[in-house]
Short mmCIF file of C-alpha atoms in Angstrom, two decimals:
data_model
loop_
_atom_site.label_atom_id
_atom_site.label_comp_id
_atom_site.label_asym_id
_atom_site.label_seq_id
_atom_site.Cartn_x
_atom_site.Cartn_y
_atom_site.Cartn_z
CA MET G 1 237.99 88.88 222.21
CA ARG G 2 235.39 89.68 219.58
CA GLU G 3 232.57 87.24 218.90
CA LEU G 4 231.03 85.90 215.73
CA ASP G 5 227.95 83.69 215.98
CA LEU G 6 226.97 81.37 213.15
CA GLU G 7 223.37 81.51 214.35
CA LYS G 8 223.37 85.22 213.54
CA LEU G 9 225.74 85.37 210.55
CA SER G 10 225.90 83.28 207.41
CA LEU G 11 229.04 81.23 206.83
CA ARG G 12 230.07 83.54 203.99
CA GLU G 13 229.63 86.66 206.14
CA LEU G 14 231.62 85.12 208.95
CA ASN G 15 234.47 83.99 206.71
CA SER G 16 234.52 87.41 205.00
CA VAL G 17 235.11 89.12 208.34
CA LEU G 18 238.00 86.80 209.18
CA GLN G 19 239.47 86.97 205.67
CA SER G 20 239.49 90.77 205.59
CA GLN G 21 241.62 91.24 208.70
CA ASP G 22 244.66 93.51 208.66
CA LYS G 23 247.79 91.55 207.72
CA ASN G 24 249.61 93.16 210.66
CA GLY G 25 246.72 92.82 213.09
CA GLN G 26 246.64 90.54 216.10
CA GLU G 27 242.90 90.44 216.63
CA SER G 28 241.29 87.58 218.57
CA TRP G 29 237.96 86.11 217.53
CA LEU G 30 235.56 83.70 219.17
CA ILE G 31 233.25 81.67 216.90
CA ARG G 32 230.07 80.34 218.44
CA ASN G 33 227.63 77.68 217.17
CA PRO G 34 229.71 76.08 214.41
CA LYS G 35 227.43 72.98 214.57
CA GLY G 36 229.46 71.06 212.03
CA ALA G 37 229.52 73.83 209.40
CA HIS G 38 231.77 73.22 206.40
CA ALA G 39 234.67 75.43 205.27
CA LEU G 40 234.83 77.38 208.53
CA ALA G 41 237.75 79.84 208.89
CA VAL G 42 239.19 78.95 205.49
CA GLY G 43 241.60 81.06 203.47
CA LEU G 44 242.70 83.25 206.39
CA ASP G 45 245.94 85.16 205.83
CA ALA G 46 246.35 87.47 208.84
CA PRO G 47 248.14 86.50 212.08
CA ILE G 48 244.91 86.46 214.07
CA ASN G 49 243.68 84.10 216.78
CA VAL G 50 240.43 82.28 216.10
CA ARG G 51 238.82 80.16 218.78
CA ILE G 52 235.98 77.94 217.59
CA GLU G 53 233.66 76.73 220.39
CA GLY G 54 232.25 73.44 219.09
CA SER G 55 232.76 70.92 216.30
CA THR G 56 233.17 71.74 212.63
CA GLY G 57 232.51 69.98 209.32
CA TYR G 58 234.64 69.62 206.20
CA TYR G 59 237.77 71.71 205.49
CA CYS G 60 238.07 73.71 208.69
CA ALA G 61 241.09 76.06 208.46
CA GLY G 62 241.74 75.02 204.86
CA MET G 63 244.46 76.98 203.02
CA ASN G 64 245.32 78.77 206.27
CA LYS G 65 248.22 81.24 206.25
CA ASN G 66 249.48 82.90 209.45
CA ALA G 67 246.35 82.46 211.58
CA LEU G 68 246.18 80.42 214.78
CA ILE G 69 242.91 78.51 214.81
CA HIS G 70 241.88 76.59 217.92
CA VAL G 71 238.88 74.24 217.74
CA ILE G 72 237.30 73.29 221.08
CA GLY G 73 235.65 70.23 219.58
CA SER G 74 236.20 67.83 216.70
CA VAL G 75 236.80 68.58 213.02
CA GLY G 76 235.41 66.92 209.89
CA PRO G 77 237.26 65.71 206.79
CA GLY G 78 240.09 67.77 205.30
CA ALA G 79 240.99 69.91 208.31
CA ALA G 80 243.86 72.33 207.53
CA GLU G 81 243.91 71.03 203.98
CA ASN G 82 246.65 72.75 201.98
CA MET G 83 247.68 74.89 204.97
CA MET G 84 250.57 77.25 204.10
CA SER G 85 251.58 78.46 207.57
CA GLY G 86 250.06 79.22 210.97
CA LYS G 87 248.52 76.63 213.23
CA LEU G 88 245.39 74.57 213.73
CA ILE G 89 244.86 73.02 217.14
CA VAL G 90 242.03 70.50 217.50
CA GLU G 91 241.04 69.56 221.04
CA GLY G 92 238.88 66.62 219.89
CA ASN G 93 239.19 64.13 217.03
CA ALA G 94 239.82 64.78 213.34
CA SER G 95 238.16 62.97 210.46
CA GLN G 96 239.74 61.80 207.19
CA TYR G 97 242.68 63.42 205.40
CA ALA G 98 243.59 65.94 208.08
CA GLY G 99 246.44 68.17 206.90
CA ALA G 100 246.26 66.84 203.33
CA THR G 101 248.69 68.54 200.91
CA GLY G 102 249.74 70.97 203.67
CA HIS G 103 252.74 73.10 202.66
CA GLY G 104 253.63 74.53 206.07
CA GLY G 105 252.48 75.46 209.54
CA THR G 106 251.53 73.07 212.30
CA LEU G 107 248.45 70.89 212.79
CA ILE G 108 247.98 69.60 216.32
CA ILE G 109 245.28 67.01 217.03
CA LYS G 110 244.74 66.20 220.70
CA GLY G 111 242.41 63.26 219.99
CA ASN G 112 242.56 60.71 217.17
CA SER G 113 242.72 61.34 213.47
CA SER G 114 241.15 58.86 211.05
CA SER G 115 242.30 57.61 207.64
CA ARG G 116 244.64 59.37 205.22
CA CYS G 117 246.11 61.76 207.79
CA GLY G 118 248.80 63.88 206.10
CA ILE G 119 248.16 62.48 202.63
CA SER G 120 250.48 64.15 200.12
CA MET G 121 251.82 66.52 202.80
CA LYS G 122 254.33 68.99 201.41
CA GLY G 123 256.05 70.56 204.42
CA ILE G 124 253.44 70.77 207.17
CA ASP G 125 254.15 69.42 210.67
CA ILE G 126 251.34 67.25 212.03
CA VAL G 127 251.34 66.16 215.67
CA VAL G 128 248.66 63.72 216.85
CA GLN G 129 248.29 62.84 220.51
CA GLY G 130 246.03 59.86 219.79
CA SER G 131 246.02 57.33 216.96
CA ILE G 132 245.61 57.67 213.19
CA GLY G 133 243.91 55.52 210.54
CA HIS G 134 244.90 53.68 207.38
CA MET G 135 246.76 55.10 204.35
CA SER G 136 248.22 57.95 206.37
CA ALA G 137 251.09 59.94 204.83
CA PHE G 138 250.36 58.40 201.42
CA MET G 139 252.73 60.03 198.89
CA ALA G 140 253.91 62.40 201.63
CA GLN G 141 256.58 64.67 200.18
CA SER G 142 258.04 66.66 203.05
CA GLY G 143 257.30 67.74 206.60
CA ASN G 144 256.92 65.72 209.78
CA LEU G 145 254.10 63.49 211.00
CA VAL G 146 254.36 62.70 214.72
CA VAL G 147 251.91 60.19 216.20
CA ALA G 148 251.91 59.47 219.93
CA GLY G 149 249.38 56.63 219.56
CA ASP G 150 248.98 53.78 217.06
CA VAL G 151 248.76 53.77 213.27
CA GLY G 152 246.47 51.79 210.91
CA ASP G 153 247.32 49.93 207.71
CA SER G 154 249.69 50.99 204.91
CA LEU G 155 251.50 53.82 206.64
CA GLY G 156 253.55 55.99 204.28
CA ASP G 157 252.65 54.18 201.09
CA SER G 158 254.71 55.58 198.17
CA ILE G 159 256.25 58.13 200.51
CA TYR G 160 258.84 60.68 199.30
CA GLU G 161 260.86 62.68 201.83
CA ALA G 162 258.41 63.33 204.65
CA GLN G 163 259.43 61.90 208.03
CA ILE G 164 257.09 59.88 210.20
CA PHE G 165 257.56 59.33 213.93
CA VAL G 166 255.33 56.85 215.76
CA ARG G 167 255.29 55.97 219.46
CA GLY G 168 252.70 53.16 219.36
CA ALA G 169 252.07 50.17 217.11
CA VAL G 170 251.98 50.35 213.31
CA ASN G 171 249.51 47.92 211.73
CA SER G 172 251.41 47.74 208.45
CA LEU G 173 253.75 49.80 206.28
CA GLY G 174 252.84 50.80 202.72
CA ALA G 175 254.99 50.23 199.63
CA ASP G 176 258.50 51.70 199.90
CA CYS G 177 258.07 52.84 203.52
CA ILE G 178 260.62 51.45 205.97
CA GLU G 179 261.71 51.94 209.56
CA LYS G 180 264.82 54.07 209.85
CA GLU G 181 267.32 54.84 212.56
CA MET G 182 266.24 57.36 215.18
CA THR G 183 269.31 59.57 215.61
CA PHE G 184 269.93 62.25 218.21
CA GLN G 185 268.84 64.94 215.73
CA HIS G 186 265.53 63.14 215.18
CA ILE G 187 264.93 62.85 218.93
CA GLN G 188 265.60 66.58 219.25
CA LEU G 189 263.19 67.33 216.41
CA VAL G 190 260.40 65.18 217.89
CA ASP G 191 261.03 66.63 221.33
CA LYS G 192 260.67 70.14 219.95
CA LEU G 193 257.45 69.29 218.11
CA LEU G 194 255.94 67.55 221.18
CA LYS G 195 256.84 70.42 223.51
CA SER G 196 255.48 73.08 221.20
CA SER G 197 252.29 71.00 220.88
CA ASP G 198 251.97 70.65 224.64
CA ILE G 199 251.99 66.85 224.40
CA GLY G 200 253.84 65.25 227.28
CA CYS G 201 255.63 62.12 226.16
CA GLU G 202 259.23 61.09 225.64
CA ALA G 203 260.72 61.69 222.21
CA SER G 204 263.05 58.73 222.69
CA GLU G 205 260.05 56.36 222.69
CA PHE G 206 259.32 57.12 219.03
CA LYS G 207 260.34 55.12 215.99
CA ARG G 208 261.14 56.78 212.68
CA PHE G 209 259.75 55.74 209.28
CA GLY G 210 260.57 57.08 205.84
CA SER G 211 261.15 56.25 202.21
CA ALA G 212 263.34 53.37 201.04
CA ARG G 213 263.67 55.43 197.82
CA LYS G 214 263.21 52.39 195.64
CA LEU G 215 260.10 53.60 193.81
CA TYR G 216 261.31 57.06 192.79
CA ASN G 217 262.15 55.99 189.25
CA PHE G 218 260.54 53.32 187.18
CA ASP G 219 262.21 49.97 187.59
CA ILE G 220 260.82 46.87 185.94
CA ASP G 221 261.80 44.78 188.97
CA ASN G 222 259.44 46.86 191.13
CA LEU G 223 256.44 46.41 188.83
CA SER G 224 254.37 44.66 191.46
CA ASP G 225 254.87 47.55 193.90
CA TYR G 226 253.60 50.33 191.63
CA MET V 1 226.91 61.43 197.74
CA CYS V 2 224.04 60.60 200.06
CA GLY V 3 223.23 61.31 203.68
CA ILE V 4 222.50 58.81 206.40
CA VAL V 5 221.16 59.40 209.89
CA GLY V 6 220.37 56.89 212.61
CA LEU V 7 219.14 57.19 216.15
CA PHE V 8 218.81 54.57 218.85
CA LEU V 9 217.25 55.69 222.13
CA LYS V 10 218.41 54.24 225.42
CA GLU V 11 215.74 55.95 227.54
CA ASP V 12 212.05 55.07 227.25
CA SER V 13 211.05 58.63 228.12
CA LEU V 14 212.56 59.85 224.85
CA LYS V 15 210.54 57.47 222.66
CA PRO V 16 207.75 59.96 221.87
CA GLU V 17 210.49 62.29 220.57
CA LEU V 18 212.08 59.82 218.14
CA GLY V 19 210.37 61.12 215.01
CA ASN V 20 211.00 64.72 215.95
CA MET V 21 214.72 64.13 216.58
CA LEU V 22 215.11 61.96 213.49
CA SER V 23 213.37 64.45 211.19
CA GLN V 24 215.65 67.25 212.37
CA MET V 25 218.67 65.05 211.70
CA LEU V 26 217.32 64.10 208.26
CA VAL V 27 216.80 67.71 207.16
CA THR V 28 220.42 68.63 207.98
CA MET V 29 221.50 66.12 205.34
CA SER V 30 219.48 67.78 202.53
CA ASP V 31 222.46 68.95 200.51
CA ARG V 32 223.99 65.48 200.60
CA GLY V 33 220.77 64.07 199.15
CA PRO V 34 218.15 66.41 197.70
CA ASP V 35 216.57 63.87 195.30
CA SER V 36 214.58 61.70 197.65
CA ALA V 37 214.42 60.66 201.27
CA GLY V 38 213.19 57.79 203.37
CA ILE V 39 212.94 56.61 206.92
CA ALA V 40 212.51 53.37 208.79
CA VAL V 41 210.92 53.69 212.22
CA TYR V 42 210.73 50.95 214.83
CA ASN V 43 207.89 51.85 217.10
CA ASP V 44 208.53 49.34 219.87
CA GLU V 45 204.84 48.47 220.34
CA LYS V 46 204.18 45.28 222.23
CA THR V 47 201.58 43.72 220.03
CA GLU V 48 200.38 40.32 218.88
CA GLU V 49 200.14 41.62 215.34
CA SER V 50 202.71 42.06 212.62
CA LYS V 51 202.59 44.64 209.89
CA LEU V 52 203.46 45.40 206.30
CA THR V 53 204.17 48.85 204.97
CA ILE V 54 202.84 49.15 201.44
CA GLN V 55 203.09 51.86 198.80
CA SER V 56 201.03 52.70 195.75
CA ILE V 57 201.11 55.40 193.09
CA GLN V 58 197.28 55.44 193.20
CA PRO V 59 196.47 55.10 196.91
CA GLU V 60 192.95 56.51 196.50
CA LYS V 61 192.17 53.67 194.08
CA ASP V 62 194.18 50.84 195.63
CA PHE V 63 193.79 51.26 199.41
CA PRO V 64 190.03 51.60 200.19
CA LYS V 65 188.98 48.06 199.30
CA LEU V 66 192.28 46.34 199.98
CA THR V 67 191.44 44.91 203.42
CA GLU V 68 188.22 43.40 202.02
CA TYR V 69 190.16 41.89 199.17
CA ILE V 70 192.75 40.32 201.52
CA LYS V 71 190.00 38.98 203.81
CA SER V 72 188.17 37.40 200.90
CA GLU V 73 191.33 35.81 199.46
CA LEU V 74 193.02 34.63 202.66
CA ASN V 75 190.25 34.63 205.24
CA VAL V 76 192.33 36.65 207.72
CA SER V 77 191.50 39.70 209.76
CA VAL V 78 193.48 42.73 208.57
CA SER V 79 193.34 46.47 209.21
CA LEU V 80 194.88 49.35 207.29
CA LYS V 81 196.23 52.73 208.39
CA GLN V 82 196.97 55.07 205.49
CA ASN V 83 199.77 57.64 205.55
CA HIS V 84 199.84 59.61 202.26
CA ASN V 85 200.73 57.11 199.48
CA HIS V 86 201.91 54.53 202.02
CA ALA V 87 199.82 52.44 204.38
CA VAL V 88 200.46 50.00 207.19
CA LEU V 89 198.56 46.71 207.12
CA TYR V 90 198.14 44.97 210.50
CA SER V 91 197.45 41.28 210.74
CA CYS V 92 198.36 38.28 212.86
CA LYS V 93 202.03 37.27 212.83
CA ASN V 94 201.73 34.02 210.92
CA LYS V 95 199.72 35.61 208.09
CA VAL V 96 201.83 38.57 206.99
CA ASN V 97 203.94 36.46 204.64
CA ASN V 98 200.77 35.14 202.95
CA ILE V 99 199.56 38.72 202.53
CA ARG V 100 202.89 39.74 201.02
CA GLU V 101 202.83 36.79 198.59
CA LEU V 102 199.23 37.59 197.62
CA LEU V 103 200.05 41.25 196.89
CA GLN V 104 203.23 40.39 194.99
CA LYS V 105 201.35 37.87 192.88
CA ASN V 106 197.98 39.50 192.20
CA ARG V 107 198.32 43.19 193.07
CA LYS V 108 201.57 44.28 191.47
CA GLU V 109 200.52 47.93 191.60
CA ILE V 110 200.97 47.72 195.37
CA VAL V 111 204.56 47.46 196.57
CA VAL V 112 205.46 45.93 199.92
CA VAL V 113 208.27 48.12 201.29
CA SER V 114 208.66 46.50 204.69
CA ILE V 115 207.45 43.59 206.75
CA GLY V 116 207.85 42.84 210.44
CA GLU V 117 206.58 43.30 213.96
CA GLN V 118 207.83 46.85 214.44
CA ILE V 119 209.33 48.32 211.29
CA GLU V 120 207.55 50.87 209.13
CA ILE V 121 209.26 52.36 206.06
CA TYR V 122 208.22 55.57 204.32
CA LYS V 123 210.04 56.99 201.30
CA GLU V 124 209.35 59.48 198.59
CA VAL V 125 210.90 61.68 195.92
CA GLY V 126 211.62 65.27 197.00
CA LEU V 127 213.63 67.27 199.49
CA PRO V 128 214.02 65.59 202.90
CA LYS V 129 212.00 68.37 204.58
CA PHE V 130 209.11 67.76 202.17
CA VAL V 131 209.29 64.00 202.69
CA ALA V 132 209.40 64.35 206.49
CA GLU V 133 206.36 66.66 206.40
CA THR V 134 204.47 64.49 203.91
CA PHE V 135 204.54 61.51 206.27
CA ASN V 136 204.46 63.61 209.46
CA LEU V 137 207.66 61.98 210.64
CA LYS V 138 207.79 64.38 213.60
CA SER V 139 204.81 62.73 215.24
CA MET V 140 206.20 59.19 215.07
CA ALA V 141 207.27 57.54 218.29
CA GLY V 142 209.65 54.63 218.61
CA SER V 143 212.81 53.13 220.05
CA HIS V 144 215.02 53.63 217.01
CA GLY V 145 215.02 54.62 213.39
CA ILE V 146 217.21 55.30 210.39
CA GLY V 147 216.87 57.83 207.61
CA HIS V 148 218.43 58.45 204.23
CA THR V 149 218.72 61.37 201.85
CA ARG V 150 219.57 60.36 198.31
CA MET V 151 221.68 61.94 195.58
CA ALA V 152 221.11 59.40 192.82
CA THR V 153 224.13 58.05 190.94
CA GLU V 154 223.37 54.50 189.82
CA SER V 155 219.68 54.56 188.90
CA ALA V 156 216.65 56.81 188.40
CA VAL V 157 215.17 59.13 190.99
CA SER V 158 211.96 57.35 191.96
CA THR V 159 210.00 56.43 195.06
CA LEU V 160 211.15 52.85 194.87
CA GLY V 161 214.74 53.89 194.18
CA ALA V 162 214.73 55.78 197.50
CA HIS V 163 216.17 54.10 200.58
CA PRO V 164 215.65 52.28 202.99
CA PHE V 165 215.38 48.89 201.30
CA SER V 166 213.89 45.95 203.16
CA THR V 167 216.27 43.02 203.69
CA GLY V 168 213.95 40.81 205.70
CA PRO V 169 211.44 40.91 208.57
CA ASP V 170 212.12 44.00 210.68
CA GLN V 171 215.30 44.69 208.73
CA CYS V 172 216.32 47.35 206.27
CA LEU V 173 219.38 48.81 204.61
CA VAL V 174 220.46 52.35 203.72
CA HIS V 175 223.60 53.08 201.76
CA ASN V 176 225.94 55.94 200.99
CA GLY V 177 228.19 55.12 198.08
CA SER V 178 227.91 53.08 194.93
CA LEU V 179 228.28 49.40 194.17
CA SER V 180 230.12 48.72 190.94
CA ASN V 181 229.30 45.04 190.55
CA HIS V 182 225.55 45.39 191.07
CA SER V 183 224.61 44.25 187.56
CA SER V 184 226.47 40.95 187.72
CA LEU V 185 225.36 40.33 191.30
CA ARG V 186 221.73 41.07 190.35
CA ARG V 187 221.93 38.52 187.53
CA LYS V 188 223.35 35.96 189.94
CA LEU V 189 220.67 36.63 192.58
CA LYS V 190 217.90 36.52 189.96
CA ARG V 191 219.05 33.03 189.05
CA GLU V 192 218.64 32.19 192.74
CA GLY V 193 215.01 33.28 192.50
CA ILE V 194 215.33 36.72 194.12
CA TYR V 195 212.81 39.29 192.85
CA PHE V 196 213.90 42.89 192.08
CA GLU V 197 211.72 46.00 191.88
CA THR V 198 214.31 48.45 190.49
CA GLU V 199 217.66 48.84 188.72
CA ASN V 200 219.07 50.31 191.91
CA ASP V 201 222.48 49.21 193.25
CA THR V 202 221.42 49.37 196.90
CA GLU V 203 218.48 47.07 196.24
CA VAL V 204 221.09 44.53 195.10
CA GLY V 205 223.00 45.09 198.34
CA ALA V 206 219.79 44.53 200.32
CA ALA V 207 218.85 41.47 198.25
CA TYR V 208 222.37 40.09 198.73
CA LEU V 209 222.04 40.36 202.52
CA SER V 210 218.58 38.73 202.41
CA TRP V 211 219.93 35.92 200.25
CA CYS V 212 222.87 35.31 202.62
CA MET V 213 220.47 35.12 205.54
CA GLN V 214 218.30 32.65 203.63
CA GLN V 215 221.46 30.52 203.36
CA GLY V 216 221.66 30.49 207.13
CA PHE V 217 224.09 33.32 207.82
CA SER V 218 223.33 35.87 210.54
CA LEU V 219 223.03 39.53 209.55
CA LYS V 220 226.50 40.17 210.98
CA GLU V 221 227.96 37.28 209.00
CA ALA V 222 226.15 38.47 205.88
CA LEU V 223 227.68 41.93 206.26
CA GLN V 224 231.12 40.42 206.76
CA LYS V 225 230.68 38.23 203.69
CA GLY V 226 229.70 41.36 201.76
CA LEU V 227 233.18 42.80 202.30
CA SER V 228 234.50 40.35 199.72
CA ASP V 229 231.42 40.03 197.47
CA LEU V 230 230.33 43.65 197.14
CA ASP V 231 232.64 45.76 195.01
CA GLY V 232 232.43 49.51 195.41
CA PHE V 233 232.21 52.22 198.00
CA TYR V 234 229.81 52.01 200.85
CA THR V 235 228.82 53.05 204.28
CA PHE V 236 225.90 50.80 205.18
CA VAL V 237 223.51 51.26 208.05
CA VAL V 238 221.17 48.34 208.71
CA GLY V 239 218.07 48.63 210.87
CA THR V 240 217.11 45.61 212.94
CA LYS V 241 214.28 44.91 215.35
CA ASP V 242 216.58 45.54 218.31
CA GLY V 243 218.80 48.32 217.04
CA PHE V 244 221.04 49.13 214.14
CA GLY V 245 224.34 48.14 212.63
CA VAL V 246 227.06 50.00 210.71
CA LEU V 247 229.60 48.78 208.18
CA ARG V 248 232.03 50.80 206.07
CA ASP V 249 234.01 49.28 203.22
CA SER V 250 237.73 48.75 203.72
CA VAL V 251 238.73 51.99 201.97
CA ALA V 252 236.20 53.95 204.04
CA CYS V 253 236.11 57.09 201.93
CA LYS V 254 232.38 57.55 202.55
CA PRO V 255 231.99 59.52 205.74
CA ALA V 256 230.50 58.20 208.96
CA ILE V 257 230.39 59.57 212.45
CA MET V 258 228.91 58.17 215.63
CA ALA V 259 227.94 59.70 218.93
CA GLU V 260 226.97 58.02 222.17
CA ASN V 261 225.89 59.21 225.58
CA SER V 262 223.70 57.83 228.37
CA LYS V 263 220.51 58.64 226.41
CA TYR V 264 221.18 57.68 222.80
CA VAL V 265 223.47 56.27 220.14
CA ALA V 266 223.41 58.32 216.95
CA PHE V 267 224.84 57.93 213.48
CA GLY V 268 225.37 60.64 210.87
CA SER V 269 227.18 61.06 207.59
CA GLU V 270 228.41 64.32 209.07
CA TYR V 271 228.57 66.02 212.44
CA ARG V 272 225.90 68.48 211.26
CA ALA V 273 223.35 65.66 211.56
CA LEU V 274 224.34 65.09 215.18
CA ALA V 275 224.58 68.76 216.14
CA VAL V 276 220.77 68.98 216.46
CA LEU V 277 220.67 66.35 219.23
CA PRO V 278 220.33 67.32 222.91
CA ASN V 279 223.58 67.39 224.94
CA ILE V 280 225.68 66.40 221.93
CA ASP V 281 228.55 68.44 223.40
CA GLN V 282 228.85 65.88 226.18
CA ALA V 283 228.53 62.83 223.92
CA GLU V 284 231.49 60.71 222.87
CA VAL V 285 231.99 61.27 219.13
CA TRP V 286 234.06 58.98 216.91
CA GLU V 287 234.35 57.43 213.46
CA PRO V 288 233.56 53.76 212.89
CA GLU V 289 236.59 51.78 211.69
CA PRO V 290 236.68 50.46 208.10
CA ALA V 291 235.67 46.85 207.40
CA THR V 292 234.33 46.45 210.94
CA VAL V 293 230.74 45.50 211.72
CA TYR V 294 229.16 47.38 214.61
CA PHE V 295 225.80 46.70 216.24
CA TRP V 296 223.85 48.52 218.90
CA ASN V 297 221.06 46.50 220.47
CA LYS V 298 218.40 46.98 223.04
CA LYS V 299 219.25 45.32 226.34
CA THR V 300 216.73 42.54 226.72
#
C-alpha cells in the first residue's frame, strides 16, 4: 500500500496523484493526516482503494467514480456528494447532506449521519448503521436509503421514486411520503444491502417508506402541501 | 460564513495551555472568517475584584489617566492592565456597574466590551492569526474560552462589529449565520431602553438575550425563547462564567461539531478546528442537534 501524507503534500498535489491513476489499475493508497481537510479524494475515476486514516472535512469522495474510499474516522458535510459509482465507507459519523445528489455507488456510514442525508439522491444506495437527522431524502429521486437506527423530522419530504427503509423510529414524515408494504422482494433487497455493508441486523425488522405520488403534478387541492 | 471555536477544560493542569490551544483552533478557522476575530477568555481567578474589558481607538490618549478619572468621579479604587487597544479595569465587585455607567455616559470614546468576575473579551479587525498575536492570546490561561472568526455579511467590518458580544456579566455570544429580522427587533429593543453600539445583527441577538434575562428568564430559557423570536440562520455559542452553551436554529444548516474526552469539551464550526487538540482521535465527536440548547458547566 502506497502512502500519501497531507503534512508533506498539499491537498491539490495529493488529489492530483489519486486522480491520475490508471483506469485499469488496482492500486491501494493510504492517506495520513487528513485533519479535517476539505475535498479530499474527490473526482476519482479509477478502481483504486483509498484508505484515509483520520477524519475529513467537507465533500470527501465527492463525484467519486469506481474508487473504493474507506475513512477511518468521521466525515464532514457533503460526503460522497454526487457520487457516480464506487463506494465510500465511513467508520465514524457523517455530517450534513451525506450522499446528496448521488447517482450511483454505495455509501456506508457505520456511525450516525446528520441532517439532509441522501437529499435529492438519484440512484445511490446509502446504508447507515446509526441514526440520521431531519429532512433526509428530501426530493429523493431514485436509489435506496437504509437506516438501521432512528430518523429525525420530515423524512422523505417531496420524495419521488427513491425507497427508504428504516428499522428504528421515524420522528415525522415529510409531505407526500408514506409508509408502504414491505414485500419479500424488499426484504431481499435490504438483506443484500445490509450484508454487503457488513451490518448485522434483520432485514425483516425494517419498514418501507416512499412516495404517495400525489405531488407529482400540480393540483389545486394540494396547494397547502407545496 | 463565520468560524466558531470553543474550549472548556476539565483538568486544572491544562489551564495554563488554554490560550495556546484556543489560538491554534482559531487560526484553523481563518478561511471561514478572514475579516476580524475575537476571543472571550475566562481566567478562573479566585479574586474579590470584578473587571471590565474596555476598548478605545486611541488607547495612548484614553488609557493613561483613566484610573485617576474614575477615582475622582466615583471614589473607588481601580487598576488598569493594558493589552494593545484593549485594557482590563479591576475594581471591587459592587462598583463595576457604576464604572460602566460612568464610561457610557461621559467617556463615549471608550467602549465597554465585557463585564464580570472572570470574562475578558478581545477583538479586532484582521486575520485571526494577526488578532491572536496582537493580544498574545497564546499566553492567556483560563478554564474556558470561545473564539470567533468573522466573514461579514450584515454590517461593516469593524472592531465593534467583531464577535464576541457581551450579553451580561460574565456572558457573551458568538454567532455563525445571519439574522433576518434584526432591524425590527433592534427597533423593538431600543424602545425598551436597550443601547446599541453597531448596526450588527449579532449585537441584536446578544441584546435580545440580555433583555430576556432582565425580564427574569434564565440564559437557557432566553435561548429557547429565541427559537421563535429570532428569524434567520444561526449557530450560537454563549460563554458563561461556568462554561459554555450551544444552540443551532431548527434548520441547522450552519455547521457545528463537538468533541469530548476526559480532559476537555471542544466546539468547532468544522473538524479542522478540533484536529489541533491533543488526543482528539480518542475523543467522542458528534454534531449538536437542531433547536436544542446544550450547556457544559464546571462541576462545583
